[in-house]
mmCIF file of C-alpha atoms in Angstrom:
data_model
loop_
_atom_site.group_PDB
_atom_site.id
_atom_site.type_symbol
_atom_site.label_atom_id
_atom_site.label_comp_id
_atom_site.label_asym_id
_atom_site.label_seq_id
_atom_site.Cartn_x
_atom_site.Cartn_y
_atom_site.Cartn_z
ATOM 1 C CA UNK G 13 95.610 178.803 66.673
ATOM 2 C CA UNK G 14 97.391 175.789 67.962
ATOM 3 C CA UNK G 15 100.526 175.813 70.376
ATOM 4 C CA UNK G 16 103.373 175.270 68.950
ATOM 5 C CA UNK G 17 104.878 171.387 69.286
ATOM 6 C CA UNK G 18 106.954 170.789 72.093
ATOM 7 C CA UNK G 19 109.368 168.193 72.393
ATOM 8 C CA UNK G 20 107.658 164.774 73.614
ATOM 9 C CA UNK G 21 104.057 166.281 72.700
ATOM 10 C CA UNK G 22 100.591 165.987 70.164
ATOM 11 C CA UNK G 23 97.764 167.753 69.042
ATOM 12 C CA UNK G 24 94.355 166.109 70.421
ATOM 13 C CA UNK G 25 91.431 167.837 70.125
ATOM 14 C CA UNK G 26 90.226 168.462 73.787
ATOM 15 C CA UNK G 27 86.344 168.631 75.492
ATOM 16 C CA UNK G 28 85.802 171.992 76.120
ATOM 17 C CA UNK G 29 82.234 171.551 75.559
ATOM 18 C CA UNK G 30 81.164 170.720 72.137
ATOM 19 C CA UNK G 31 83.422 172.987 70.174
ATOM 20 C CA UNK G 32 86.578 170.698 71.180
ATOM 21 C CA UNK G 33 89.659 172.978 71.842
ATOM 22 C CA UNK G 34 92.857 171.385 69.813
ATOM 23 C CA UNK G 35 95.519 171.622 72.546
ATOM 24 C CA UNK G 36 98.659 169.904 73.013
ATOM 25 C CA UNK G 37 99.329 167.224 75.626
ATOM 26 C CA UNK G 38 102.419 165.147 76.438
ATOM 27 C CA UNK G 39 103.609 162.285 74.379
ATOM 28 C CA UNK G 40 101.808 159.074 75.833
ATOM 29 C CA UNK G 41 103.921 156.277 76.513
ATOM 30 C CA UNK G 42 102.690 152.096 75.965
ATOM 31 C CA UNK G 43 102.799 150.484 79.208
ATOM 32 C CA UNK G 44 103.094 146.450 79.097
ATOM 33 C CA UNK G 45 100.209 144.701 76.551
ATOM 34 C CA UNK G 46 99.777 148.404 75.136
ATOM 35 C CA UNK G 47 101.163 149.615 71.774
ATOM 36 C CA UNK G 48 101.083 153.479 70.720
ATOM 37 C CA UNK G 49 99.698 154.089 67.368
ATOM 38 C CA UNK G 50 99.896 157.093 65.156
ATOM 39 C CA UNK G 51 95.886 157.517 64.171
ATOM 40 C CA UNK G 52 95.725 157.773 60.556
ATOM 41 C CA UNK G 53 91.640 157.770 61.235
ATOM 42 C CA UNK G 54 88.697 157.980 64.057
ATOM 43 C CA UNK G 55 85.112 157.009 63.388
ATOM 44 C CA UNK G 56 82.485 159.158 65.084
ATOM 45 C CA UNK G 57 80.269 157.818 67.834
ATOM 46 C CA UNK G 58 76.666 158.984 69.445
ATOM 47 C CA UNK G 59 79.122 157.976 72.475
ATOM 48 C CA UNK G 60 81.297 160.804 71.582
ATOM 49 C CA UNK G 61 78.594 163.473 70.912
ATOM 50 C CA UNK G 62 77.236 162.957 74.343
ATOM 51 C CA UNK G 63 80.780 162.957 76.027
ATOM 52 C CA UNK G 64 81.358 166.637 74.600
ATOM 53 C CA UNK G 65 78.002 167.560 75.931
ATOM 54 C CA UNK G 66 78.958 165.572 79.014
ATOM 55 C CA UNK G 67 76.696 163.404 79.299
ATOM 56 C CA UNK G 68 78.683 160.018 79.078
ATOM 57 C CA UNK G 69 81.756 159.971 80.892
ATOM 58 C CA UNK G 70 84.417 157.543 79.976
ATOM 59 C CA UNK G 71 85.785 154.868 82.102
ATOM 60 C CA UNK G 72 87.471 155.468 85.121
ATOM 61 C CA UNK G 73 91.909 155.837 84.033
ATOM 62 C CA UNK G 74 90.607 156.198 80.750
ATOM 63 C CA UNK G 75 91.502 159.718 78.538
ATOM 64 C CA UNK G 76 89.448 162.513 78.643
ATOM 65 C CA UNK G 77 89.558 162.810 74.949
ATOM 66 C CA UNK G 78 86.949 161.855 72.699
ATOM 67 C CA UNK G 79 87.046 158.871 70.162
ATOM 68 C CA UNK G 80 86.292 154.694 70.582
ATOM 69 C CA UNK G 81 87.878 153.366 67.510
ATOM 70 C CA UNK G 82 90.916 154.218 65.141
ATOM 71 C CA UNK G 83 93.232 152.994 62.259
ATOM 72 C CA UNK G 84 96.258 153.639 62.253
ATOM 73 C CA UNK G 85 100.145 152.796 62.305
ATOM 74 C CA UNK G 86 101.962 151.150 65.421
ATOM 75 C CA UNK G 87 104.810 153.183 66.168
ATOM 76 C CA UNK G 88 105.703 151.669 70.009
ATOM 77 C CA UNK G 89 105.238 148.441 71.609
ATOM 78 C CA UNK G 90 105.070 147.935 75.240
ATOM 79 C CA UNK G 91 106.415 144.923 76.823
ATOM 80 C CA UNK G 92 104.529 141.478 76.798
ATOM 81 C CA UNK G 93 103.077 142.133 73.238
ATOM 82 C CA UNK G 94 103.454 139.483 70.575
ATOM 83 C CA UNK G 95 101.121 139.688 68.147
ATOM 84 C CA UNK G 96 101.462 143.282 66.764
ATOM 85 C CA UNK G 97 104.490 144.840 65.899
ATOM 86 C CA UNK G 98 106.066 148.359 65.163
ATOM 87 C CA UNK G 99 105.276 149.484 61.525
ATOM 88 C CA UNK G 100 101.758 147.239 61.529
ATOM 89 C CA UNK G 101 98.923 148.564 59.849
ATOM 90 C CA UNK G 102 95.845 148.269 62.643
ATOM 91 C CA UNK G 103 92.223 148.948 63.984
ATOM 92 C CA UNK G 104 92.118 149.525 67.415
ATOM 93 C CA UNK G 105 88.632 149.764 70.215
ATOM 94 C CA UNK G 106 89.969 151.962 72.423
ATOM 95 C CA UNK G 107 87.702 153.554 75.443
ATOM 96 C CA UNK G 108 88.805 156.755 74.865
ATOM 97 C CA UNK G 109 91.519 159.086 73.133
ATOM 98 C CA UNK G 110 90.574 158.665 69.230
ATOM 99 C CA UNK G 111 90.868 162.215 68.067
ATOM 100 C CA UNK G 112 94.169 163.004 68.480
ATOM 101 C CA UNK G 113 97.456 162.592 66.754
ATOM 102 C CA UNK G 114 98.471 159.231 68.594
ATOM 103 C CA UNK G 115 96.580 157.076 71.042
ATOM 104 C CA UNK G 116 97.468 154.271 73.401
ATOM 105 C CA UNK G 117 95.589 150.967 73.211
ATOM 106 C CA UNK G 118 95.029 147.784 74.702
ATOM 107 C CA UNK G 119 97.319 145.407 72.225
ATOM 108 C CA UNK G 120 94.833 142.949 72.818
ATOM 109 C CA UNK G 121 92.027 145.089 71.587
ATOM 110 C CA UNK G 122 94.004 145.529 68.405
ATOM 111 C CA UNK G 123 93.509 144.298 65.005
ATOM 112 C CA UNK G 124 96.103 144.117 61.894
ATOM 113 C CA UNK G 125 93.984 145.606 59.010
ATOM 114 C CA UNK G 126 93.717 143.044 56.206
ATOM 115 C CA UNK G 127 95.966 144.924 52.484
ATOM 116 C CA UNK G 128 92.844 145.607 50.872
ATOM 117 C CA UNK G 129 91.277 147.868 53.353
ATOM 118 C CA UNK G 130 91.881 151.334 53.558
ATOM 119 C CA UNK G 131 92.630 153.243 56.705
ATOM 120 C CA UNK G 132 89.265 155.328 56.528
ATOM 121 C CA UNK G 133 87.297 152.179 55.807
ATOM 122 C CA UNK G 134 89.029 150.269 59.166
ATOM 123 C CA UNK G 135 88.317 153.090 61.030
ATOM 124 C CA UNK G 136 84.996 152.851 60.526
ATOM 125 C CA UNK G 137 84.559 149.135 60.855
ATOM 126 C CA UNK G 138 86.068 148.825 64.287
ATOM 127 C CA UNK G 139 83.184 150.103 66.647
ATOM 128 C CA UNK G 140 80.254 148.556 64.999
ATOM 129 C CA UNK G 141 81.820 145.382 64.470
ATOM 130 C CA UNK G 142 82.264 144.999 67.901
ATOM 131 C CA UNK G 143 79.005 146.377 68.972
ATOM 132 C CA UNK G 144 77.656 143.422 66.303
ATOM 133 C CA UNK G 145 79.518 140.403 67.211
ATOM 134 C CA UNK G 146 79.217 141.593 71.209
ATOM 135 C CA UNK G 147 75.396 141.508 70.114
ATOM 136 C CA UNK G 148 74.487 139.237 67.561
ATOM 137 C CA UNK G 149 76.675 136.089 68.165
ATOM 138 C CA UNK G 150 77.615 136.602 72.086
ATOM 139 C CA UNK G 151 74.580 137.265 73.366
ATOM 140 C CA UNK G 152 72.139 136.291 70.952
ATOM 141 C CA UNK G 153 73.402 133.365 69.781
ATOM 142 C CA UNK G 154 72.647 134.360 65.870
ATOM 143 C CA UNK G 155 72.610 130.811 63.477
ATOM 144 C CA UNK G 156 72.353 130.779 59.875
ATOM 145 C CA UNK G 157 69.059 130.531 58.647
ATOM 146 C CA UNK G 158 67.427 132.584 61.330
ATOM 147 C CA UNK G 159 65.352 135.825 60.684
ATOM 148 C CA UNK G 160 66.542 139.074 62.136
ATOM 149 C CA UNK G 161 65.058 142.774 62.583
ATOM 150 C CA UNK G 162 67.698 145.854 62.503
ATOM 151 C CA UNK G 163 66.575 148.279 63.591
ATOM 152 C CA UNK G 164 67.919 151.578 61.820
ATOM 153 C CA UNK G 165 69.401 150.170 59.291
ATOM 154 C CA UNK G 166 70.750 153.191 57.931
ATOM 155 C CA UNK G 167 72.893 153.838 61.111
ATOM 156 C CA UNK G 168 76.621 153.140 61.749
ATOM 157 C CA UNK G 169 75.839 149.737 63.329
ATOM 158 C CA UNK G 170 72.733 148.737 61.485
ATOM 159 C CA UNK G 171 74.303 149.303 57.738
ATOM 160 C CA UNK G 172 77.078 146.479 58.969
ATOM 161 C CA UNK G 173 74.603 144.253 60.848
ATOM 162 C CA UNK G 174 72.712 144.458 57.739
ATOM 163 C CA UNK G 175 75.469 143.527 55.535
ATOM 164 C CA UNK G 176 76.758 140.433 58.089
ATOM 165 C CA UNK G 177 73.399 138.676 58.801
ATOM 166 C CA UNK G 178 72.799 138.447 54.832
ATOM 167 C CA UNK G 179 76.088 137.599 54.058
ATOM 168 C CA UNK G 180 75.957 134.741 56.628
ATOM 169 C CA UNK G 181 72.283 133.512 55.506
ATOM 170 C CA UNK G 182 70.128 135.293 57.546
ATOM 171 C CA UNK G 183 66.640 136.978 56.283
ATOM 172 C CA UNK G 184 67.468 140.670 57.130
ATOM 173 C CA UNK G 185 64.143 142.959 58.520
ATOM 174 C CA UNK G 186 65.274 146.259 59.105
ATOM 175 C CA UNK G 187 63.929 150.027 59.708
ATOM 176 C CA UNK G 188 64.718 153.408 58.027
ATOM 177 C CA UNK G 189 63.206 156.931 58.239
ATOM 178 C CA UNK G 190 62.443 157.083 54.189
ATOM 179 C CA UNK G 191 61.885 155.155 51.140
ATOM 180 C CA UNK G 192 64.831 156.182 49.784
ATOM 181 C CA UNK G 193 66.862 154.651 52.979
ATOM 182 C CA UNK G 194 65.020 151.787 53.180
ATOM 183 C CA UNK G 195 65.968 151.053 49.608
ATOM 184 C CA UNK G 196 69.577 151.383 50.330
ATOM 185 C CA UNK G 197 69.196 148.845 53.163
ATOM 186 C CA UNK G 198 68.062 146.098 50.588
ATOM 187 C CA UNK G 199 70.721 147.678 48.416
ATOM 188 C CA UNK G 200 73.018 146.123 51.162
ATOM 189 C CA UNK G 201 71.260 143.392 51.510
ATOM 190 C CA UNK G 202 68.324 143.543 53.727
ATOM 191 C CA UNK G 203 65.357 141.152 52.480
ATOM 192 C CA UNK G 204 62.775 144.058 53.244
ATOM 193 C CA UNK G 205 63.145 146.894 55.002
ATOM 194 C CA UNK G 206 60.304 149.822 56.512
ATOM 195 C CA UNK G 207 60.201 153.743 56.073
ATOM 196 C CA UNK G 208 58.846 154.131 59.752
ATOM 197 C CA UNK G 209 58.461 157.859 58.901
ATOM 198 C CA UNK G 210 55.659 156.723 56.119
ATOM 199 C CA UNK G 211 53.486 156.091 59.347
ATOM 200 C CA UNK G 212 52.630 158.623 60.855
ATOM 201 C CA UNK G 213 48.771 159.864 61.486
ATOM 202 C CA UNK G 214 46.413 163.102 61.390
ATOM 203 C CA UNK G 215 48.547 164.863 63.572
ATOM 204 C CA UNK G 216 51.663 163.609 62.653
ATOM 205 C CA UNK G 217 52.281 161.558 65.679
ATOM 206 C CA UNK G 218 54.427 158.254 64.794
ATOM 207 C CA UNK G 219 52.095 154.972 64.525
ATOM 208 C CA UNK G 220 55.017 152.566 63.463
ATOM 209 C CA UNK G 221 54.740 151.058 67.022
ATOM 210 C CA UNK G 222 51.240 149.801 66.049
ATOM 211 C CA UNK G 223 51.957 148.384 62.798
ATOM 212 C CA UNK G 224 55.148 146.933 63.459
ATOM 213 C CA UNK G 225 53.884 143.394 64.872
ATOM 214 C CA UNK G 226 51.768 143.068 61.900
ATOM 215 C CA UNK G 227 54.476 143.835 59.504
ATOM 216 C CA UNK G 228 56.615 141.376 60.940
ATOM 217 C CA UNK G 229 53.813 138.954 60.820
ATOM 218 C CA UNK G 230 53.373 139.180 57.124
ATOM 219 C CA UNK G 231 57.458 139.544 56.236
ATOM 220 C CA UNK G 232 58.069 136.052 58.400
ATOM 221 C CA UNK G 233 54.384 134.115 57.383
ATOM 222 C CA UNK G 234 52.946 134.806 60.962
ATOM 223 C CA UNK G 235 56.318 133.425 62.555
ATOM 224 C CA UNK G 236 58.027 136.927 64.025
ATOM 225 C CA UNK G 237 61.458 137.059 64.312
ATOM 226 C CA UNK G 238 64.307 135.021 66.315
ATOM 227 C CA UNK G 239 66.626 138.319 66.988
ATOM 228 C CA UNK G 240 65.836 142.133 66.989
ATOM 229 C CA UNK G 241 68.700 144.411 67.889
ATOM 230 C CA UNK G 242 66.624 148.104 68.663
ATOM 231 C CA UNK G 243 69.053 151.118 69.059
ATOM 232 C CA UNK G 244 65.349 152.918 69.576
ATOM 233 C CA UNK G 245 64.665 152.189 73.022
ATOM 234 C CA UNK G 246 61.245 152.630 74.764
ATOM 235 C CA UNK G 247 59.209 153.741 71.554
ATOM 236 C CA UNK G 248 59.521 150.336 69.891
ATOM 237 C CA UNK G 249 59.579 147.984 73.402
ATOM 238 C CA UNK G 250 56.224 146.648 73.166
ATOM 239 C CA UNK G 251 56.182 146.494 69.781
ATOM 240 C CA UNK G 252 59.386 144.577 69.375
ATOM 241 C CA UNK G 253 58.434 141.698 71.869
ATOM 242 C CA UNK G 254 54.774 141.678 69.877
ATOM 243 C CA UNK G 255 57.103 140.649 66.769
ATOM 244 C CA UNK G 256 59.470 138.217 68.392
ATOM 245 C CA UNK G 257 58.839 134.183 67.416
ATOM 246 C CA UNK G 258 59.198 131.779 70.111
ATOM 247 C CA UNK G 259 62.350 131.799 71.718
ATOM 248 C CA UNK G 260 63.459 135.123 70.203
ATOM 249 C CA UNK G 261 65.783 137.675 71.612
ATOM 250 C CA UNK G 262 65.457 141.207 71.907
ATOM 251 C CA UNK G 263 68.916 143.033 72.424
ATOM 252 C CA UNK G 264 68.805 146.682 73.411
ATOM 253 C CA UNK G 265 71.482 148.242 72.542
ATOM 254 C CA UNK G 266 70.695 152.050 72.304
ATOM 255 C CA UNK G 267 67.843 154.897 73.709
ATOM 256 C CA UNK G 268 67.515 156.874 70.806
ATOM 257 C CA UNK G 269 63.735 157.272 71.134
ATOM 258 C CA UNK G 270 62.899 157.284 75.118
ATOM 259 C CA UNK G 271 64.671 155.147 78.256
ATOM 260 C CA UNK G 272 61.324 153.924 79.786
ATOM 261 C CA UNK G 273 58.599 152.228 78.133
ATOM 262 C CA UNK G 274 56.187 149.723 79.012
ATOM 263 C CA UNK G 275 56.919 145.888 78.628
ATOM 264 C CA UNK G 276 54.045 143.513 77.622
ATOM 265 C CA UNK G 277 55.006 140.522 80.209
ATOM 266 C CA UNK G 278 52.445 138.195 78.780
ATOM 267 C CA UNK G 279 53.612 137.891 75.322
ATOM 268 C CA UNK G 280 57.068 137.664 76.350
ATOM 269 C CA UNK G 281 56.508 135.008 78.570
ATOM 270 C CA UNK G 282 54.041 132.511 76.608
ATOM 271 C CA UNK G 283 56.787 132.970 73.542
ATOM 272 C CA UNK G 284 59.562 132.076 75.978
ATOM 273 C CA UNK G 285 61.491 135.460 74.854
ATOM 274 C CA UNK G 286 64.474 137.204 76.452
ATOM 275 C CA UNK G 287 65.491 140.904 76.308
ATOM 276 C CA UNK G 288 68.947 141.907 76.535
ATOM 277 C CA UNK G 289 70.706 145.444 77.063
ATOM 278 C CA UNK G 290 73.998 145.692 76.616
ATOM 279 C CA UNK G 291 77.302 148.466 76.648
ATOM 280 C CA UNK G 292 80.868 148.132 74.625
ATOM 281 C CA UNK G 293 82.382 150.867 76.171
ATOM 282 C CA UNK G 294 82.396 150.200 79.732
ATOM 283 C CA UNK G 295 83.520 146.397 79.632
ATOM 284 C CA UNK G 296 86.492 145.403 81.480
ATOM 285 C CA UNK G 297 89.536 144.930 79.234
ATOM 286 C CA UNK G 298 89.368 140.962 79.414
ATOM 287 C CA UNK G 299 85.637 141.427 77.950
ATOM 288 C CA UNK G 300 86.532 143.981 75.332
ATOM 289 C CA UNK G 301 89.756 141.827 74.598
ATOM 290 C CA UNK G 302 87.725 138.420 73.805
ATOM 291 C CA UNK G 303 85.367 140.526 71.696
ATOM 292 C CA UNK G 304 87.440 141.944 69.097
ATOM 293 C CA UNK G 305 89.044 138.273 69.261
ATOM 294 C CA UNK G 306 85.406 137.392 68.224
ATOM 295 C CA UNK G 307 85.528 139.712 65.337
ATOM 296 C CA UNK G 308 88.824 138.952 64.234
ATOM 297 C CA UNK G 309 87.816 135.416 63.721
ATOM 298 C CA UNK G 310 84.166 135.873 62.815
ATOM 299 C CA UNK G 311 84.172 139.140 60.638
ATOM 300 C CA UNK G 312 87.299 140.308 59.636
ATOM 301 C CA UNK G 313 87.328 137.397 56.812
ATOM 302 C CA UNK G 314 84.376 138.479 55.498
ATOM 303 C CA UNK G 315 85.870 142.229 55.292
ATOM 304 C CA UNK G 316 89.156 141.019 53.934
ATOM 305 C CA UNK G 317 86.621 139.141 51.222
ATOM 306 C CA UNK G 318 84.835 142.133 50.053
ATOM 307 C CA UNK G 319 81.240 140.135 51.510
ATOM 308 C CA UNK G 320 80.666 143.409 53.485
ATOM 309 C CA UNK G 321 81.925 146.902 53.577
ATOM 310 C CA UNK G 322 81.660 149.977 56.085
ATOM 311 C CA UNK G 323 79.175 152.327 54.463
ATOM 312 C CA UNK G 324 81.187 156.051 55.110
ATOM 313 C CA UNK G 325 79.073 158.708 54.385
ATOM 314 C CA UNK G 326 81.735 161.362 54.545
ATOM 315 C CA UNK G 327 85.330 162.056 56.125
ATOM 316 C CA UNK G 328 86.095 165.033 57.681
ATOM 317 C CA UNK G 329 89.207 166.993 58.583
ATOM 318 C CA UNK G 330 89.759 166.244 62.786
ATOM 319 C CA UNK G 331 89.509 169.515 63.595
ATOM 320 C CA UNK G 332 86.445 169.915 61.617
ATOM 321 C CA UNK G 333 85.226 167.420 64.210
ATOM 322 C CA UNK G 334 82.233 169.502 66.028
ATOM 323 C CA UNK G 335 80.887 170.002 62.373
ATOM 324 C CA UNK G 336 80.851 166.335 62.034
ATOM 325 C CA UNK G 337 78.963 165.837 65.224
ATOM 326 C CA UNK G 338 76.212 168.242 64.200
ATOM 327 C CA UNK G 339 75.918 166.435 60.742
ATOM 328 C CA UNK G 340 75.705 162.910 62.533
ATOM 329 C CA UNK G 341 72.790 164.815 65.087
ATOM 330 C CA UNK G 342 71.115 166.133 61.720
ATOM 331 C CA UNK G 343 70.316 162.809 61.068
ATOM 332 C CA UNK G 344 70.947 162.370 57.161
ATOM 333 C CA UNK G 345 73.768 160.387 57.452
ATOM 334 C CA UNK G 346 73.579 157.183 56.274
ATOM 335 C CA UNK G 347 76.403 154.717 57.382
ATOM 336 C CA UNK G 348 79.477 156.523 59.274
ATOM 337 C CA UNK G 349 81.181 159.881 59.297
ATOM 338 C CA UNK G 350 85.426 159.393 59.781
ATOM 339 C CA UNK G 351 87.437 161.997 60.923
ATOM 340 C CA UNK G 352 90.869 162.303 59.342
ATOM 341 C CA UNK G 353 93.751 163.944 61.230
ATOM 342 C CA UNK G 354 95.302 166.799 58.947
ATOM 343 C CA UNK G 355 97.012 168.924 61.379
#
């Protein structure tokens, strides 16, 4: 049962361990650079899976309630803010307060969602976008032409990545658990893509570490790879600098299968490699600010365009949420789940 509204307040749905309690709170209020926006969506994160379970704590000031990204409808401007304005349809990357009725964000973390997108489709753009272009063009320095490994393609993150790196003339490697998800990856346009649960030996322990390099070899004529973005972690570590060309770049950006591995130093060094971890969440606001800048200029064309597309395996009611968080930890979800707020 919920409480009944009270003057000035919303319906959130609340940690109170991974059932999340819907509760009422007070009616935030935008400070100056913030705008209020009445969430019309809320993609699910891993982030927000392990902040239930609490595991992953969100930034100091920051809500206690659950969700990084949203689409919605500005209904309040603070002071200072130019660029978005009451009644705009927008994306937002916020650090914390997605499932709930209304959220506060950062104006400058705030996108106007192009008339062809869909509220469902924005909301799941906004997180793995960023997580992308924080990745692939900040850090990595990704150039047309270049060849680059996803790993788990079929993911949130690695379905877009997919999608952007082809789109912008990159060969696409990537990694999925089947056949049939690995053929939806070149669906989206990967070049080839690897059912890493295919290898596996006798005993049905996981070999993919030891035939990645030569897979690679063969995909990219003995070359390797310029840029690998792993969301695996320790399993693949060795493996992924074995497949990196001269000069490559490994970006870490997820621990999915272990947080400590072993790193082959020699091979790194003698291709004159670099590995790179990286966070979204925890940025300060001037980093998080200039990064959805990036994406507004970089990728937002190409989603106003129709060149790529969010792949949303489902949408759920909000309060359905913990349902949605045990179908994301299932692991047959290909793409994102979005939550939908029908209180």
């Amino acid at each position: 049962m919920h409480a009944l509204r009270a003057p000035n307040s919303f319906q959130i749905l609340s940690p109170a361990g991974p059932l999340l309690q819907p509760c009422m709170v007070t009616n935030p209020i935008p400070g100056a650079g913030e705008v209020l926006i009445e969430v019309a969506a809320a993609g699910v994160n891993r982030a927000d899976i392990l902040q239930t379970h609490g595991h992953y704590a969100p930034p100091a000031g920051s809500s206690d309630i659950p969700g990084l990204e949203v689409a919605g409808v500005v209904r309040e401007c603070g002071s200072h803010v130019r660029h978005i304005r009451q009644g705009d349809r927008v994306m937002a990357l916020v650090t914390a307060g997605g499932y709930g009725e209304f959220v506060v964000a950062d104006a400058a973390s705030v996108m106007v969602i192009p008339e062809n997108i869909s509220m469902v489709d924005a909301a799941a753009f906004v997180e793995a976008a960023c997580t992308i272009w924080s990745n692939l063009f900040d850090v990595a320095h990704f150039t047309s032409g270049e060849t680059v490994l996803i790993h788990g393609g079929s993911g949130g993150v690695g379905s877009l990545a997919l999608q952007i790196t082809s789109a912008l003339g990159a060969t696409v490697l990537t990694t999925a658990r089947t056949p049939e998800r690995a053929a939806r990856c070149t669906d989206l346009g990967a070049h080839t893509a690897w059912a890493y649960g295919e290898h596996v030996d006798a005993h049905g322990k996981s070999t993919f570490a030891d035939a990645l390099p030569t897979l690679v070899a063969q995909a990219t004529n003995q070359r390797g790879c310029d840029i690998i973005l792993d969301v695996t972690g320790a399993s693949l570590l060795g493996a992924n600098v074995h497949s990196l060309a001269t000069g490559g770049r490994l970006i870490v950006i997820g621990m999915q299968k272990g947080a400590t591995g072993t790193l082959p130093l020699g091979p790194l060094l003698a291709k004159r490699a670099s590995i790179h971890g990286t966070t979204l969440r925890s940025r300060p606001r001037e980093e998080r600010a200039r990064i959805v800048k990036g994406v507004t200029t970089d990728l937002l064309p190409l989603l106003a365009a129709g060149r790529i597309r969010p792949v949303v395996h489902e949408v759920w009611d909000m309060q359905e949420a913990a349902r949605a968080h045990e179908q994301l930890l299932g692991g047959d979800v290909f793409g994102k789940l979005v939550l939908e707020p029908r209180w």
